[in-house]
Coordinates of C-alpha atoms in Angstrom, one line a residue:
X271 CA 19.0 -13.7 20.2
X272 CA 18.8 -10.0 21.2
X273 CA 15.4 -8.7 22.1
X274 CA 14.0 -5.5 20.5
X275 CA 15.1 -2.4 22.3
X276 CA 12.7 -1.5 25.1
X277 CA 10.6 1.6 24.5
X278 CA 8.8 2.0 27.8
X279 CA 9.0 0.3 31.2
X280 CA 5.6 -1.4 30.4
X281 CA 7.5 -3.6 28.0
X282 CA 9.9 -4.6 30.8
X283 CA 7.9 -5.0 34.0
X284 CA 4.3 -5.5 34.9
X285 CA 4.8 -4.8 38.6
X286 CA 2.2 -2.4 40.1
X287 CA 3.3 1.2 40.1
X288 CA 3.7 1.0 43.8
X289 CA 6.5 0.6 46.3
X290 CA 7.4 -2.9 47.4
X291 CA 9.5 -4.6 50.1
X292 CA 12.2 -7.2 50.1
X293 CA 10.6 -10.4 51.5
X294 CA 12.3 -11.7 54.7
X295 CA 11.4 -14.9 56.4
X296 CA 11.2 -13.0 59.7
X297 CA 8.1 -11.2 58.3
X298 CA 6.2 -14.1 56.8
X299 CA 3.8 -14.4 59.7
X300 CA 2.9 -10.7 59.9
X301 CA 2.4 -10.5 56.1
X302 CA 0.1 -13.6 56.0
X303 CA -1.8 -12.6 59.1
X304 CA -2.3 -8.9 58.4
X305 CA -2.1 -8.7 54.5
X306 CA -0.4 -5.2 54.7
X307 CA -0.9 -2.7 51.9
X308 CA 2.3 -3.3 49.9
X309 CA 2.6 -3.0 46.1
X310 CA 4.8 -6.1 45.7
X311 CA 7.5 -8.2 47.3
X312 CA 10.9 -9.2 46.0
X313 CA 13.0 -12.3 46.8
X314 CA 16.6 -13.2 46.2
X315 CA 16.4 -16.2 43.8
X316 CA 19.2 -18.2 45.3
X317 CA 17.4 -18.4 48.7
X318 CA 14.7 -20.5 47.0
X319 CA 16.9 -22.9 45.1
X320 CA 15.4 -25.9 46.9
X321 CA 12.5 -28.0 45.8
X322 CA 10.3 -27.6 48.9
X323 CA 10.3 -26.7 52.6
X324 CA 8.7 -24.0 54.8
X325 CA 10.1 -21.0 52.8
X326 CA 8.4 -22.2 49.6
X327 CA 5.2 -22.9 51.6
X328 CA 5.1 -19.3 52.8
X329 CA 6.2 -17.8 49.5
X330 CA 3.5 -19.7 47.7
X331 CA 0.8 -18.3 50.0
X332 CA 2.2 -14.8 49.7
X333 CA 2.4 -15.0 45.9
X334 CA -1.3 -15.8 45.9
X335 CA -1.9 -12.3 47.2
X336 CA 0.9 -10.1 46.0
X337 CA 2.9 -9.3 42.8
X338 CA 6.4 -10.7 42.9
X339 CA 9.8 -9.6 41.6
X340 CA 12.7 -12.1 41.6
X341 CA 16.2 -10.7 42.0
X342 CA 19.2 -12.9 41.1
X343 CA 22.5 -12.3 43.0
X344 CA 24.7 -15.2 41.8
X345 CA 24.5 -15.5 38.0
X346 CA 27.9 -13.7 37.5
X347 CA 26.8 -12.0 34.3
X348 CA 30.0 -10.0 34.2
X349 CA 32.3 -13.1 34.8
X350 CA 35.0 -14.0 32.4
X351 CA 33.9 -17.6 32.1
X352 CA 30.8 -19.3 30.8
X353 CA 27.5 -19.0 32.7
X354 CA 26.8 -21.8 35.1
X355 CA 24.1 -23.8 33.2
X356 CA 22.9 -25.5 36.4
X357 CA 22.4 -22.1 38.1
X358 CA 20.5 -20.9 35.0
X359 CA 18.3 -24.0 35.0
X360 CA 17.5 -23.5 38.6
X361 CA 16.5 -19.9 37.8
X362 CA 14.3 -21.0 35.0
X363 CA 12.5 -23.5 37.2
X364 CA 12.0 -20.9 39.9
X365 CA 10.6 -18.3 37.5
X366 CA 8.3 -21.0 36.0
X367 CA 7.0 -21.9 39.4
X368 CA 6.2 -18.3 40.6
X369 CA 5.6 -16.4 37.3
X370 CA 7.1 -13.2 38.7
X371 CA 6.2 -9.8 37.2
X372 CA 9.9 -8.9 36.9
X373 CA 13.3 -10.6 37.0
X374 CA 16.6 -8.8 37.6
X375 CA 20.4 -9.4 37.9
X376 CA 23.5 -7.4 38.6
X377 CA 26.2 -6.0 36.3
X378 CA 28.9 -7.7 38.3
X379 CA 30.8 -11.0 38.7
X380 CA 30.9 -13.4 41.6
X381 CA 32.5 -16.6 40.3
X382 CA 35.6 -17.6 38.5
X383 CA 37.3 -20.9 37.7
X384 CA 34.8 -22.9 39.6
X385 CA 35.2 -20.7 42.7
X386 CA 32.2 -18.7 44.1
X387 CA 32.8 -15.4 45.9
X388 CA 30.2 -14.0 48.1
X389 CA 30.5 -10.5 46.7
X390 CA 29.3 -8.6 43.6
X391 CA 32.6 -7.5 42.1
X392 CA 33.2 -4.7 39.5
X393 CA 34.3 -5.4 35.9
X394 CA 36.5 -3.4 33.5
X395 CA 34.4 -1.5 31.0
X396 CA 36.1 -2.5 27.7
X397 CA 34.9 -3.7 24.3
X398 CA 35.8 -7.3 25.2
X399 CA 33.8 -7.1 28.4
X400 CA 30.9 -5.5 26.6
X401 CA 30.8 -8.4 24.1
X402 CA 30.9 -10.9 26.9
X403 CA 28.2 -9.3 29.0
X404 CA 25.9 -9.0 26.0
X405 CA 26.5 -12.6 25.1
X406 CA 25.7 -13.7 28.6
X407 CA 22.5 -11.6 28.7
X408 CA 21.4 -12.9 25.3
X409 CA 21.9 -16.5 26.7
X410 CA 19.9 -15.7 29.9
X411 CA 17.0 -14.0 28.1
X412 CA 16.8 -16.8 25.5
X413 CA 16.9 -19.5 28.2
X414 CA 14.3 -17.8 30.4
X415 CA 12.2 -16.6 27.5
X416 CA 11.9 -13.1 29.0
X417 CA 13.8 -9.8 29.4
X418 CA 15.9 -9.2 32.4
X419 CA 16.5 -6.0 34.2
X420 CA 20.2 -5.3 34.7
X421 CA 21.2 -3.5 37.9
X422 CA 23.8 -0.7 37.9
X423 CA 26.5 -1.7 40.5
X424 CA 27.8 -0.1 43.7
X425 CA 31.6 0.1 43.3
X426 CA 34.5 1.0 45.5
X427 CA 37.4 0.6 43.0
X428 CA 37.6 1.0 39.3
X429 CA 39.8 -0.6 36.6
X430 CA 42.4 1.6 34.9
X431 CA 41.9 -0.5 31.8
X432 CA 38.3 0.7 31.3
X433 CA 37.7 2.5 28.1
X434 CA 33.9 3.1 28.6
X435 CA 32.1 5.3 31.0
X436 CA 29.9 3.1 33.2
X437 CA 26.6 4.8 32.2
X438 CA 27.5 4.6 28.5
X439 CA 28.5 1.0 28.9
X440 CA 25.1 0.2 30.5
X441 CA 23.3 2.1 27.7
X442 CA 25.1 0.1 25.1
X443 CA 24.3 -3.2 26.8
X444 CA 20.6 -2.2 26.8
X445 CA 20.7 -1.2 23.2
X446 CA 22.4 -4.4 22.0
X447 CA 20.5 -6.9 24.1
X448 CA 17.1 -5.3 24.6
X449 CA 17.3 -5.9 28.3
X450 CA 15.9 -3.3 30.8
X451 CA 17.6 -1.4 33.6
X452 CA 17.0 -1.9 37.3
X453 CA 18.0 1.6 38.5
X454 CA 19.5 1.3 41.9
X455 CA 19.4 4.9 43.1
X456 CA 21.4 4.0 46.3
X457 CA 24.1 2.3 44.1
X458 CA 24.3 5.4 41.9
X459 CA 24.8 7.7 44.9
X460 CA 27.3 5.4 46.6
X461 CA 29.4 4.9 43.5
X462 CA 29.4 8.5 42.5
X463 CA 30.3 9.6 46.0
X464 CA 33.2 7.1 46.2
X465 CA 34.6 8.1 42.8
X466 CA 34.0 11.9 43.2
X467 CA 31.3 12.2 40.5
X468 CA 28.0 14.0 40.2
X469 CA 25.2 11.5 40.7
X470 CA 22.7 13.6 38.7
X471 CA 25.1 13.7 35.7
X472 CA 25.5 9.9 36.0
X473 CA 21.8 9.4 36.2
X474 CA 21.0 11.3 33.1
X475 CA 23.5 9.3 31.0
X476 CA 21.8 6.1 31.9
X477 CA 19.1 4.6 29.5
X478 CA 16.3 5.9 31.7
X479 CA 13.7 4.9 29.1
X480 CA 14.5 1.3 29.9
X481 CA 14.0 1.5 33.7
X482 CA 11.6 -1.3 34.8
X483 CA 12.2 -1.2 38.5
X484 CA 14.0 1.1 41.0
X485 CA 15.8 0.0 44.2
X486 CA 16.3 2.2 47.3
X487 CA 18.4 1.2 50.3
X488 CA 20.6 2.5 53.1
X489 CA 24.4 2.6 53.1
X490 CA 27.2 2.6 55.7
X491 CA 29.8 5.3 55.9
X492 CA 33.6 4.9 56.3
X493 CA 36.7 6.6 55.1
X494 CA 39.3 5.2 52.6
X495 CA 43.0 5.0 53.0
X496 CA 43.4 8.6 52.0
X497 CA 40.8 9.8 54.4
X498 CA 38.1 10.5 51.8
X499 CA 34.5 9.6 52.4
X500 CA 33.7 6.0 51.5
X501 CA 30.1 4.7 51.3
X502 CA 29.3 1.0 51.5
X503 CA 26.1 -0.5 50.0
X504 CA 25.2 -2.3 53.2
X505 CA 21.4 -2.5 53.0
X506 CA 21.6 -2.2 56.8
X507 CA 20.2 1.3 57.4
X508 CA 17.2 3.4 56.4
X509 CA 17.2 5.1 53.0
X510 CA 19.4 8.2 53.4
X511 CA 17.9 11.7 52.8
X512 CA 20.4 12.3 49.9
X513 CA 19.1 9.0 48.2
X514 CA 15.5 10.0 48.7
X515 CA 16.3 13.4 47.0
X516 CA 18.0 11.7 44.1
X517 CA 15.1 9.3 43.8
X518 CA 12.7 12.2 43.6
X519 CA 14.8 13.8 40.8
X520 CA 15.0 10.4 39.0
X521 CA 11.2 10.1 38.9
X522 CA 11.1 13.4 37.0
X523 CA 12.9 11.7 34.1
X524 CA 11.3 8.2 34.4
X525 CA 7.8 9.0 35.7
X526 CA 6.4 6.5 38.3
X527 CA 8.3 3.2 38.3
X528 CA 7.8 0.2 40.6
X529 CA 10.2 0.8 43.5
X530 CA 11.7 -1.6 46.1
X531 CA 12.8 -0.8 49.6
X532 CA 15.8 -3.1 50.2
X533 CA 16.9 -4.1 53.7
X534 CA 19.0 -7.1 54.3
X535 CA 21.0 -6.2 57.5
X536 CA 19.9 -4.8 60.9
X537 CA 16.3 -5.8 60.0
X538 CA 13.8 -3.5 61.8
X539 CA 10.2 -4.3 62.7
X540 CA 8.0 -4.8 59.6
X541 CA 6.1 -1.5 60.4
X542 CA 9.3 0.5 59.9
X543 CA 9.9 -0.9 56.5
X544 CA 6.2 -0.4 55.6
X545 CA 6.5 3.3 56.5
X546 CA 9.5 3.6 54.1
X547 CA 7.5 1.9 51.4
X548 CA 4.6 4.3 51.9
X549 CA 7.0 7.2 51.7
X550 CA 8.1 6.0 48.3
X551 CA 4.4 5.5 47.4
X552 CA 3.9 9.2 48.1
X553 CA 6.7 10.2 45.8
X554 CA 5.4 7.9 43.1
X555 CA 1.9 9.5 43.4
X556 CA 3.6 12.9 43.2
X557 CA 5.4 11.9 40.0
X558 CA 2.2 10.5 38.5
X559 CA 0.5 13.8 39.1
X560 CA 3.5 15.9 37.8
X561 CA 4.6 14.1 34.7
X562 CA 1.4 14.7 32.7
X563 CA 1.6 18.4 33.5
X564 CA 5.3 18.5 32.4
X565 CA 4.3 16.7 29.1
X566 CA 1.5 19.3 28.5
X567 CA 4.1 22.1 29.0
X568 CA 6.5 20.4 26.5

């Protein structure tokens, strides 16, 4: 069952129009003791695929005070095989337990033939892939009884067999399934840099009306075999200035959208991440003040 096409982000996410942080166990104590001014927290679903324990205890207490986004990293929506029904059932139970304001997954694959790969791998953008991805998203949304937000990937290689541009492929998935878009601005910058494309042009081809959440993160930098610049979506550094600038331009198209600061490696003190979240809050407030003026001009 395909959901009706989204018209505004309010139909996709009810997260506060604030910046949030990825929730790490290292920060449970400071969050519970100090109740910092954060718009929401986001967890990786698979970290909580157990019935009980200290992580659920802390998350339950944090959920009492904050909005929550749940981000899946292992559903393998782009995989060639069938979706793992046990994985989907575990997701359904987790969402029922915490009633998050948003749920998201990746346009990628990570399992095949019963083997699980600890990476989010790219897929060929063909008609066959499009049909399979849409069928998988329909199954997820029907099982969970809610829309998902589909995240644009960070990629380092592309398939010669692709017949669709990535942004057009994502727009068609959104149109056919009614899912929303998790706009990862860092992924957009990383992929476009790696493939020699203009990130602004890529951005404007995406279905920006369907953005329900934005991700910002830091990347690592290397060179490929030909000596060209190669960016890695590492989540191990502060948000780069170029990504902040692209985010600011993205908000001109979307208006204010709930925005997550992701950091999974080289975890700094909580106060450092909080400062990044507040920097995003300032840009969200700027967008909220600017968009009505732009609409009046139009």
